[in-house]
Amino acid sequence: MNAVKAGTRPPWVGFAAAVWIGICAGNSYCFPLYSHSLKSVLGFSQQQLTILGVANDFGENTGILPGIACNYFPPWAVLLVGVFSSFFGYGVLWLAITRTIVNLPYWILWIALVLAANSSAWLGTAVIVTNLRNFPLSRGTVAGLLKGYIALSAAVFTEVCTMLLNGSASAIVLVFTIGIPVICLSLMYYVRPCTPAFEADPSENGHFLFTQGSSLLLAIFLLTTTMLKGTLNISNTISYTFIAIMVVFLLAPLAIPIKMTLFPARKKLIRPPGSSDSLVLGEGDSKTDPLLTLSSSAANLTSFNDSDDVSDVDMLLAVGEGAVKMKKRRPRRGEDFSFREAMVKADFWLLWTAYFLGVGSGVTVLNNLAQIGASLGVDDTNTLLSLFSFCNFLGRLGGGAVSEYFVRLNAIPRTFWTMATQVIMVLTYLLYASALNGTLYAATALLGTCYGVQIAIMISTSSELFGLKNFGLIFNFMQLGNPLGALLFSGMLAGYIYDTEEAKQGLDRFTKCSMLVVRFVCLKVRAINGDDDDDDDDGVSTT
């Protein structure tokens, strides 16, 4: 894909636009905002509603086609598919919820929800792939920020739903039907490939730090105002003020290109990818070294099977003599892999397995969080979900930023943080299993943080191992670990264990209830026979 813009300012304009499109890309997280209307208005059972939830998860995580499209079409074309997917998918749901069309078949609603949720894959893939290519030296930070904003989308739409729409499910679905297409159509021109910088910009770290700070303030603001709305009677004026403040926070990344326009820095020569200056870097200039520079030992290891490689001069001499019989060298770590070349590497499947185990087990707890809270005597699951969402955002933001910092400072690989969060998640599951007083909220916070870190690390690691050329396809294949993990751990394993234990405990409860009923009947019979005064106290104490 050819770069169409050069300079330091255009990538930041595209990043500011990507923030808003990223919020739109999180529409699949908002299924709880309108699922109750699907059940009440359309008369669905809980099982039918659960199957619709599966359709939502399936559509959200099916991103193979968007990944392939990113290699053949410009970002605006990929975004356009997401626009139509959102419009038609949510449009059908809106027609059903508002009873504009009555008696729509269930299978049509299922397909419409898959189509609507699949818009998340098209929108999210377009902005993540484009921005990682525009900021190749800050992949972890960019991935963490964009995935963090996508995680915040549920809180943003919840704020809109509660503050402006008075909790109307049909109104929020209409926002998805019309609002998402309008925003994406307005901004898709700015999300485009730019000529990336091959040297670290000293001001770039400050710009990313500003964006991270504004996103963190936005997350705190959304969490606070949502809790206030649930506990206090807030007037419309204050509600509109909250929405205006939220919009200002979302516009904060736009301040970076505005500042670059008003206060331009000294122009630097942008080296083309093939220039000799960009290939020869000083050994002491650690800030301008590529993040994935191979050490001498690593280079020797990776070239062990490539001993037949020769220099360019030898190659030319061999060509002139007609003696070239060498096979094509396979790509090494950090170079651009094709999808087929990546799939035969052990690194690919190790990363996929780690993501499958970490995120798959995490989403299992998330799907059953309401039951876990109820078993521990916590009925307000909204607080648990809000806590999980907030910590999920912190994990995505921090996972990208922290791993980026240590990669630059001490060359600590990002996969180290994957291992660390896996260990913490094991301890978190033990906290859930212990059912100790006061551990539920701490375990939920730890789980949300680790869950977010796993997602951010997977994105940046896969791009650094297998390159950016086919990153969209590789990244979306990695994401299949999420629904497959949920299917195995939640649908099969956790569901089987839950049903088995419920059957055992259900039998015990039935026996106890039967004994109580028999005792109650006996007391009534004795009361009718005139022994009420003598046996009533005994019956109460026994009961």
Coordinates of C-alpha atoms in Angstrom, one line a residue:
M1 CA 0.0 0.0 0.0
N2 CA 1.5 3.3 -1.0
A3 CA 1.9 6.1 1.5
V4 CA 0.0 9.1 0.5
K5 CA 1.1 11.6 3.2
A6 CA 4.5 12.5 4.6
G7 CA 5.5 14.5 7.7
T8 CA 4.8 14.2 11.4
R9 CA 1.4 15.9 11.5
P10 CA -0.8 13.8 9.2
P11 CA -0.4 10.6 11.3
W12 CA -1.6 12.4 14.4
V13 CA -4.6 13.7 12.5
G14 CA -5.4 10.1 11.5
F15 CA -4.9 9.0 15.1
A16 CA -7.3 11.6 16.4
A17 CA -9.9 10.4 13.9
A18 CA -9.2 6.8 14.8
V19 CA -10.1 7.5 18.4
W20 CA -13.7 8.4 17.4
I21 CA -13.9 5.5 15.0
G22 CA -12.5 3.2 17.8
I23 CA -15.4 4.3 20.0
C24 CA -17.8 3.3 17.3
A25 CA -15.9 0.0 16.8
G26 CA -16.8 -0.9 20.4
N27 CA -20.6 -1.1 19.6
S28 CA -20.5 -4.9 20.1
Y29 CA -19.8 -4.4 23.8
C30 CA -23.1 -2.6 24.2
F31 CA -25.4 -5.6 23.8
P32 CA -26.6 -5.4 27.5
L33 CA -27.9 -1.9 26.7
Y34 CA -30.7 -3.2 24.5
S35 CA -30.8 -7.0 25.1
H36 CA -33.6 -6.6 27.7
S37 CA -35.8 -5.0 25.1
L38 CA -35.3 -7.9 22.7
K39 CA -36.5 -10.2 25.5
S40 CA -39.5 -8.2 26.7
V41 CA -40.8 -6.6 23.5
L42 CA -40.2 -9.6 21.3
G43 CA -41.1 -12.2 23.9
F44 CA -37.9 -14.2 23.8
S45 CA -36.9 -16.7 26.4
Q46 CA -33.6 -16.5 28.2
Q47 CA -32.2 -19.3 26.1
Q48 CA -33.1 -17.4 22.9
L49 CA -31.5 -14.3 24.2
T50 CA -28.4 -16.2 25.1
I51 CA -28.1 -17.5 21.6
L52 CA -28.4 -13.9 20.3
G53 CA -25.5 -13.1 22.6
V54 CA -23.5 -15.8 20.9
A55 CA -24.3 -14.1 17.6
N56 CA -23.0 -10.9 19.0
D57 CA -19.7 -12.5 20.1
F58 CA -19.4 -14.4 16.8
G59 CA -19.8 -11.3 14.7
E60 CA -17.4 -9.2 16.9
N61 CA -14.5 -11.7 16.6
T62 CA -14.9 -12.8 13.0
G63 CA -12.3 -10.5 11.5
I64 CA -10.5 -12.7 8.9
L65 CA -12.1 -10.9 6.0
P66 CA -11.2 -7.4 7.3
G67 CA -7.7 -8.6 7.8
I68 CA -7.4 -9.7 4.2
A69 CA -9.1 -6.6 2.9
C70 CA -6.5 -4.3 4.7
N71 CA -3.8 -5.7 2.3
Y72 CA -5.7 -5.0 -0.9
F73 CA -7.9 -2.0 -0.2
P74 CA -7.4 1.5 1.3
P75 CA -8.6 2.1 4.9
W76 CA -11.6 4.1 3.7
A77 CA -12.9 1.1 1.8
V78 CA -12.6 -1.2 4.8
L79 CA -14.3 1.4 6.9
L80 CA -17.1 1.7 4.4
V81 CA -17.9 -2.0 4.8
G82 CA -18.2 -1.5 8.5
V83 CA -20.5 1.5 7.9
F84 CA -22.9 -0.6 5.8
S85 CA -22.7 -3.5 8.2
S86 CA -23.7 -1.3 11.2
F87 CA -26.4 0.4 9.3
F88 CA -28.2 -2.6 8.0
G89 CA -27.6 -4.9 11.0
Y90 CA -28.7 -2.4 13.7
G91 CA -31.4 -1.1 11.3
V92 CA -33.1 -4.5 11.3
L93 CA -32.9 -4.7 15.1
W94 CA -34.4 -1.2 15.4
L95 CA -37.3 -2.1 13.2
A96 CA -37.9 -5.2 15.4
I97 CA -37.6 -3.4 18.7
T98 CA -39.9 -0.5 17.7
R99 CA -42.4 -3.0 16.2
T100 CA -42.2 -1.2 12.8
I101 CA -42.0 -4.6 11.3
V102 CA -43.9 -7.3 13.3
N103 CA -43.1 -11.0 13.6
L104 CA -39.6 -10.9 12.1
P105 CA -38.3 -14.5 12.0
Y106 CA -35.8 -15.3 14.8
W107 CA -33.1 -16.4 12.3
I108 CA -33.3 -13.0 10.6
L109 CA -32.6 -11.3 13.9
W110 CA -29.7 -13.6 14.6
I111 CA -28.1 -12.8 11.2
A112 CA -28.8 -9.1 11.7
L113 CA -27.0 -9.2 15.0
V114 CA -24.0 -11.0 13.5
L115 CA -23.9 -8.4 10.8
A116 CA -24.2 -5.5 13.3
A117 CA -21.5 -6.8 15.6
N118 CA -19.2 -7.6 12.7
S119 CA -19.0 -3.9 12.0
S120 CA -16.7 -3.8 15.1
A121 CA -14.2 -6.1 13.3
W122 CA -14.1 -3.9 10.1
L123 CA -13.9 -0.6 11.9
G124 CA -11.4 -1.8 14.5
T125 CA -9.1 -3.6 12.1
A126 CA -8.9 -0.6 9.8
V127 CA -7.9 1.9 12.4
I128 CA -5.5 -0.4 14.3
V129 CA -3.6 -1.7 11.2
T130 CA -3.3 1.8 9.7
N131 CA -2.0 3.4 12.8
L132 CA 0.4 0.7 13.7
R133 CA 1.9 1.1 10.2
N134 CA 2.0 4.9 10.7
F135 CA 3.7 4.6 14.1
P136 CA 6.0 1.5 13.7
L137 CA 8.4 2.6 16.5
S138 CA 5.5 2.9 19.1
R139 CA 3.4 -0.1 18.3
G140 CA 2.8 -1.1 21.9
T141 CA 1.7 2.4 22.9
V142 CA -0.6 2.8 19.9
A143 CA -2.1 -0.6 20.3
G144 CA -2.8 0.0 24.0
L145 CA -4.4 3.4 23.3
L146 CA -6.7 2.3 20.5
K147 CA -7.8 -0.9 22.2
G148 CA -8.3 1.1 25.4
Y149 CA -10.6 3.5 23.6
I150 CA -12.5 0.6 22.1
A151 CA -12.9 -0.8 25.6
L152 CA -14.2 2.6 26.8
S153 CA -16.9 2.6 24.1
A154 CA -19.4 0.8 26.3
A155 CA -19.0 3.4 29.0
V156 CA -19.3 6.2 26.4
F157 CA -22.6 4.8 24.9
T158 CA -23.9 4.1 28.4
E159 CA -23.3 7.7 29.2
V160 CA -25.2 8.8 26.1
C161 CA -28.0 6.3 26.8
T162 CA -28.5 7.4 30.5
M163 CA -27.8 11.1 30.2
L164 CA -29.5 11.9 26.8
L165 CA -31.8 9.0 26.0
N166 CA -33.2 8.3 29.4
G167 CA -32.2 4.6 29.1
S168 CA -34.3 4.0 25.9
A169 CA -33.1 0.8 24.2
S170 CA -34.7 1.7 20.9
A171 CA -33.0 5.1 20.9
I172 CA -29.6 3.7 21.5
V173 CA -30.1 1.2 18.7
L174 CA -31.1 4.1 16.5
V175 CA -27.8 5.8 17.4
F176 CA -25.9 2.7 16.3
T177 CA -27.9 2.6 13.1
I178 CA -27.4 6.3 12.1
G179 CA -24.8 7.8 14.4
I180 CA -22.0 5.3 13.8
P181 CA -22.3 5.6 10.0
V182 CA -22.3 9.4 10.2
I183 CA -19.2 9.6 12.4
C184 CA -17.3 7.1 10.3
L185 CA -18.2 8.7 6.9
S186 CA -17.2 12.1 8.3
L187 CA -13.8 10.9 9.5
M188 CA -12.7 8.0 7.1
Y189 CA -10.9 10.5 4.8
Y190 CA -8.4 11.2 7.6
V191 CA -7.6 7.5 8.5
R192 CA -5.0 6.8 5.8
P193 CA -1.5 5.5 5.5
C194 CA 1.3 8.0 6.0
T195 CA 5.0 7.8 5.4
P196 CA 6.3 6.5 8.8
A197 CA 9.2 8.1 10.6
F198 CA 12.4 6.0 10.7
E199 CA 13.9 7.9 13.5
A200 CA 12.3 8.5 16.9
D201 CA 10.7 11.9 17.3
P202 CA 11.7 13.4 20.6
S203 CA 8.3 15.0 21.0
E204 CA 6.4 11.8 20.2
N205 CA 6.7 10.4 23.8
G206 CA 5.2 13.6 25.2
H207 CA 2.3 13.4 22.7
F208 CA 1.5 9.9 23.6
L209 CA 1.8 10.7 27.3
F210 CA -0.7 13.5 26.8
T211 CA -3.1 11.2 25.0
Q212 CA -2.8 8.5 27.7
G213 CA -3.5 11.0 30.4
S214 CA -6.6 12.4 28.7
S215 CA -7.9 8.8 28.1
L216 CA -7.4 8.0 31.7
L217 CA -9.2 11.1 32.8
L218 CA -12.0 10.2 30.4
A219 CA -12.3 6.7 32.0
I220 CA -12.4 8.1 35.5
F221 CA -15.0 10.7 34.5
L222 CA -17.2 8.1 32.8
L223 CA -17.1 5.8 35.8
T224 CA -17.8 8.7 38.3
T225 CA -20.7 10.2 36.3
T226 CA -22.3 6.8 35.7
M227 CA -22.3 6.0 39.4
L228 CA -23.7 9.5 40.2
K229 CA -26.5 9.0 37.7
G230 CA -27.5 5.8 39.3
T231 CA -27.6 7.2 42.8
L232 CA -28.6 10.9 42.4
N233 CA -31.4 12.7 40.6
I234 CA -29.4 14.7 38.1
S235 CA -31.1 17.5 36.1
N236 CA -31.0 17.7 32.3
T237 CA -28.7 20.7 32.4
I238 CA -26.1 18.8 34.4
S239 CA -26.6 15.7 32.1
Y240 CA -25.9 17.8 29.0
T241 CA -22.8 19.3 30.7
F242 CA -21.5 15.9 31.4
I243 CA -21.9 15.0 27.7
A244 CA -20.1 18.1 26.7
I245 CA -17.2 17.4 29.0
M246 CA -17.0 13.8 27.6
V247 CA -16.8 15.2 24.0
V248 CA -14.0 17.5 25.0
F249 CA -12.0 14.5 26.4
L250 CA -12.6 12.6 23.2
L251 CA -11.4 15.6 21.1
A252 CA -8.2 15.8 23.2
P253 CA -5.9 13.9 20.7
L254 CA -6.8 16.5 18.1
A255 CA -4.9 19.1 20.1
I256 CA -1.6 17.4 19.0
P257 CA -1.9 18.2 15.3
I258 CA -3.3 21.6 16.1
K259 CA -0.3 22.3 18.2
M260 CA 2.0 21.1 15.4
T261 CA 0.2 23.5 13.0
L262 CA 0.3 26.5 15.2
F263 CA 3.8 25.9 16.6
P264 CA 5.7 23.9 13.9
A265 CA 9.0 22.4 14.8
R266 CA 12.1 22.6 12.7
K267 CA 11.7 20.5 9.6
K268 CA 13.8 17.4 9.4
L269 CA 14.8 15.4 6.4
I270 CA 12.5 12.3 6.1
R271 CA 14.5 9.4 4.8
P272 CA 12.9 7.1 2.4
P273 CA 12.8 3.4 3.4
G274 CA 15.7 2.5 1.1
S275 CA 18.1 5.2 1.9
S276 CA 21.5 4.3 3.1
D277 CA 21.4 6.8 6.0
S278 CA 18.4 5.0 7.5
L279 CA 20.2 1.7 7.4
V280 CA 23.4 2.8 9.1
L281 CA 22.7 3.9 12.7
G282 CA 25.2 4.6 15.5
E283 CA 25.6 1.9 18.0
G284 CA 25.2 4.3 20.9
D285 CA 22.0 5.9 19.7
S286 CA 19.6 3.6 21.5
K287 CA 16.6 5.8 20.9
T288 CA 16.8 5.5 17.1
D289 CA 17.5 1.7 17.0
P290 CA 14.7 -0.5 15.8
L291 CA 12.8 -2.2 18.6
L292 CA 13.5 -5.6 17.1
T293 CA 17.2 -5.3 16.4
L294 CA 18.6 -8.8 16.5
S295 CA 21.6 -9.4 18.8
S296 CA 24.7 -11.1 17.4
S297 CA 23.8 -14.4 19.0
A298 CA 20.2 -14.2 17.8
A299 CA 21.4 -13.4 14.3
N300 CA 23.7 -16.4 14.4
L301 CA 20.9 -18.6 15.6
T302 CA 18.4 -17.5 13.0
S303 CA 20.9 -17.7 10.2
F304 CA 22.0 -21.2 11.1
N305 CA 19.8 -22.7 8.5
D306 CA 20.5 -20.0 6.0
S307 CA 24.2 -20.6 5.6
D308 CA 23.8 -20.6 1.8
D309 CA 23.0 -16.9 1.9
V310 CA 25.6 -14.7 0.2
S311 CA 26.3 -11.0 -0.2
D312 CA 24.7 -8.9 -2.9
V313 CA 28.0 -8.7 -4.8
D314 CA 28.4 -12.5 -4.8
M315 CA 24.8 -12.7 -5.9
L316 CA 25.4 -10.4 -8.9
L317 CA 28.5 -12.3 -9.8
A318 CA 26.7 -15.6 -9.6
V319 CA 23.9 -14.2 -11.8
G320 CA 26.4 -13.1 -14.4
E321 CA 28.0 -16.5 -14.4
G322 CA 24.6 -18.3 -14.6
A323 CA 25.4 -20.2 -11.4
V324 CA 22.5 -19.1 -9.2
K325 CA 20.8 -22.2 -7.8
M326 CA 19.8 -20.8 -4.4
K327 CA 16.4 -21.1 -2.8
K328 CA 14.5 -18.2 -1.5
R329 CA 15.4 -17.3 2.1
R330 CA 12.6 -17.6 4.6
P331 CA 11.7 -14.4 6.6
R332 CA 13.2 -14.0 10.1
R333 CA 11.5 -12.6 13.2
G334 CA 10.5 -9.0 12.6
E335 CA 10.3 -9.2 8.9
D336 CA 7.1 -9.4 6.9
F337 CA 5.6 -12.9 6.9
S338 CA 2.8 -14.1 4.8
F339 CA 0.0 -15.7 6.7
R340 CA 1.1 -19.2 5.5
E341 CA 4.7 -18.5 6.5
A342 CA 3.5 -17.3 10.0
M343 CA 1.3 -20.4 10.6
V344 CA 4.2 -22.8 10.3
K345 CA 6.2 -21.0 13.0
A346 CA 6.2 -22.2 16.6
D347 CA 6.1 -18.5 17.7
F348 CA 2.7 -18.1 16.0
W349 CA 1.1 -21.0 17.8
L350 CA 2.8 -20.3 21.2
L351 CA 1.4 -16.7 21.1
W352 CA -2.1 -18.0 20.0
T353 CA -2.1 -20.6 22.8
A354 CA -1.1 -18.1 25.4
Y355 CA -3.9 -15.7 24.2
F356 CA -6.4 -18.6 24.0
L357 CA -5.7 -19.6 27.6
G358 CA -5.5 -16.1 29.1
V359 CA -8.3 -14.3 27.4
G360 CA -10.5 -17.5 27.0
S361 CA -10.4 -18.2 30.7
G362 CA -10.9 -14.5 31.5
V363 CA -14.0 -14.2 29.3
T364 CA -15.3 -17.3 31.0
V365 CA -15.3 -15.6 34.4
L366 CA -16.7 -12.4 32.8
N367 CA -19.7 -14.3 31.3
N368 CA -20.4 -15.9 34.6
L369 CA -19.7 -12.8 36.8
A370 CA -23.3 -12.4 37.7
Q371 CA -23.6 -15.9 39.0
I372 CA -20.3 -15.6 40.9
G373 CA -21.5 -12.4 42.5
A374 CA -24.9 -13.9 43.5
S375 CA -23.2 -16.9 45.0
L376 CA -21.2 -14.6 47.3
G377 CA -24.2 -12.5 48.2
V378 CA -23.6 -9.5 45.9
D379 CA -26.7 -8.8 43.9
D380 CA -25.5 -5.5 42.3
T381 CA -23.6 -7.0 39.3
N382 CA -23.6 -3.6 37.5
T383 CA -20.9 -2.4 39.9
L384 CA -18.8 -5.5 39.2
L385 CA -19.2 -5.0 35.5
S386 CA -18.2 -1.4 35.7
L387 CA -15.2 -2.3 37.8
F388 CA -14.1 -4.9 35.3
S389 CA -14.6 -2.6 32.3
F390 CA -12.6 0.2 34.0
C391 CA -9.7 -2.1 34.9
N392 CA -9.9 -3.7 31.4
F393 CA -9.2 -0.2 30.0
L394 CA -6.3 0.3 32.5
G395 CA -4.8 -3.0 31.5
R396 CA -5.0 -2.3 27.8
L397 CA -3.5 1.2 28.2
G398 CA -0.9 0.2 30.7
G399 CA 0.0 -3.0 28.9
G400 CA 1.0 -1.2 25.8
A401 CA 2.8 1.7 27.5
V402 CA 4.7 -0.4 30.1
S403 CA 5.8 -3.0 27.7
E404 CA 6.9 -0.3 25.3
Y405 CA 8.9 1.4 28.0
F406 CA 10.8 -1.8 29.1
V407 CA 11.4 -2.8 25.5
R408 CA 13.2 0.5 24.9
L409 CA 14.9 0.6 28.3
N410 CA 16.1 -3.0 28.9
A411 CA 15.0 -4.9 25.8
I412 CA 12.6 -6.9 28.0
P413 CA 10.3 -8.8 25.6
R414 CA 6.6 -8.1 25.7
T415 CA 5.9 -11.7 26.2
F416 CA 7.4 -11.4 29.7
W417 CA 4.3 -9.4 30.7
T418 CA 2.1 -12.1 29.1
M419 CA 3.7 -14.6 31.5
A420 CA 3.4 -12.3 34.5
T421 CA -0.3 -11.7 33.9
Q422 CA -1.0 -15.4 33.4
V423 CA 0.5 -16.1 36.9
I424 CA -1.6 -13.3 38.4
M425 CA -4.7 -14.6 36.7
V426 CA -4.1 -18.0 38.3
L427 CA -3.9 -16.4 41.8
T428 CA -7.1 -14.4 40.9
Y429 CA -9.0 -17.6 40.1
L430 CA -7.9 -19.0 43.5
L431 CA -9.3 -15.8 45.1
Y432 CA -12.6 -16.5 43.4
A433 CA -12.6 -20.1 44.5
S434 CA -11.7 -19.2 48.1
A435 CA -14.9 -17.1 48.4
L436 CA -13.2 -15.1 51.2
N437 CA -15.0 -12.0 52.4
G438 CA -13.8 -8.8 50.7
T439 CA -11.9 -10.6 47.8
L440 CA -14.6 -10.4 45.2
Y441 CA -14.0 -6.8 44.1
A442 CA -10.2 -7.2 44.3
A443 CA -10.3 -10.4 42.2
T444 CA -12.5 -8.7 39.6
A445 CA -10.2 -5.7 39.4
L446 CA -7.1 -7.9 39.0
L447 CA -8.9 -10.0 36.4
G448 CA -10.0 -7.0 34.3
T449 CA -6.4 -5.6 34.4
C450 CA -4.8 -8.8 33.3
Y451 CA -7.4 -9.4 30.6
G452 CA -6.7 -6.0 29.1
V453 CA -2.9 -6.5 29.3
Q454 CA -3.2 -9.8 27.4
I455 CA -5.1 -8.1 24.5
A456 CA -2.7 -5.2 24.2
I457 CA 0.4 -7.4 24.4
M458 CA -0.9 -9.8 21.7
I459 CA -1.4 -7.0 19.2
S460 CA 2.0 -5.4 19.5
T461 CA 3.9 -8.7 19.8
S462 CA 2.3 -10.3 16.7
S463 CA 3.2 -7.1 14.7
E464 CA 6.8 -7.2 15.9
L465 CA 7.2 -11.0 15.2
F466 CA 5.5 -11.2 11.8
G467 CA 5.7 -7.7 10.4
L468 CA 3.0 -5.2 9.4
K469 CA 2.4 -6.3 5.8
N470 CA -0.2 -9.0 6.8
F471 CA -0.8 -7.9 10.3
G472 CA -4.5 -7.4 9.9
L473 CA -5.0 -11.1 8.9
I474 CA -2.6 -12.4 11.6
F475 CA -4.1 -10.2 14.3
N476 CA -7.6 -11.2 13.6
F477 CA -6.7 -14.9 13.5
M478 CA -5.2 -14.5 16.9
Q479 CA -8.4 -12.9 18.1
L480 CA -10.3 -16.2 17.4
G481 CA -8.8 -17.4 20.6
N482 CA -11.4 -15.3 22.4
P483 CA -14.6 -17.0 21.2
L484 CA -13.0 -20.4 21.0
G485 CA -11.8 -20.0 24.6
A486 CA -15.2 -18.9 25.7
L487 CA -16.8 -21.9 23.9
L488 CA -14.5 -24.4 25.5
F489 CA -14.0 -23.0 29.0
S490 CA -17.4 -21.4 29.5
G491 CA -19.8 -23.3 27.2
M492 CA -18.5 -26.7 27.8
L493 CA -16.3 -27.0 30.9
A494 CA -17.8 -24.4 33.2
G495 CA -21.3 -25.1 32.0
Y496 CA -20.9 -28.8 32.6
I497 CA -19.4 -28.3 36.1
Y498 CA -22.1 -25.8 37.0
D499 CA -25.0 -28.1 35.8
T500 CA -23.4 -31.1 37.6
E501 CA -23.0 -29.3 40.9
E502 CA -26.5 -27.7 40.6
A503 CA -28.0 -31.2 40.1
K504 CA -26.3 -32.4 43.3
Q505 CA -27.2 -29.4 45.3
G506 CA -30.7 -29.3 43.8
L507 CA -31.3 -32.8 45.1
D508 CA -30.3 -31.8 48.6
R509 CA -32.5 -28.7 48.5
F510 CA -35.4 -30.8 47.2
T511 CA -34.9 -33.2 50.1
K512 CA -34.8 -30.4 52.7
C513 CA -37.9 -28.7 51.2
S514 CA -39.8 -32.0 51.2
M515 CA -39.0 -32.4 54.9
L516 CA -40.2 -28.9 55.7
V517 CA -43.4 -29.4 53.7
V518 CA -44.1 -32.7 55.5
R519 CA -43.4 -31.1 58.9
F520 CA -45.7 -28.2 58.0
V521 CA -48.5 -30.5 57.0
C522 CA -48.1 -32.5 60.3
L523 CA -48.2 -29.2 62.3
K524 CA -51.4 -28.2 60.5
V525 CA -53.0 -31.6 61.1
R526 CA -52.2 -31.5 64.8
A527 CA -53.5 -27.9 65.0
I528 CA -56.8 -29.0 63.5
N529 CA -57.0 -31.7 66.2
G530 CA -56.7 -29.1 68.9
D531 CA -53.0 -29.3 69.8
D532 CA -52.2 -25.8 68.4
D533 CA -51.1 -24.2 71.6
D534 CA -48.9 -27.0 72.7
D535 CA -47.1 -27.7 69.4
D536 CA -46.8 -24.3 67.7
D537 CA -43.8 -23.1 69.6
D538 CA -42.1 -26.5 69.1
G539 CA -42.8 -26.3 65.3
V540 CA -41.4 -22.8 65.1
S541 CA -38.2 -23.7 66.9
T542 CA -37.8 -26.8 64.9
T543 CA -38.4 -24.9 61.6

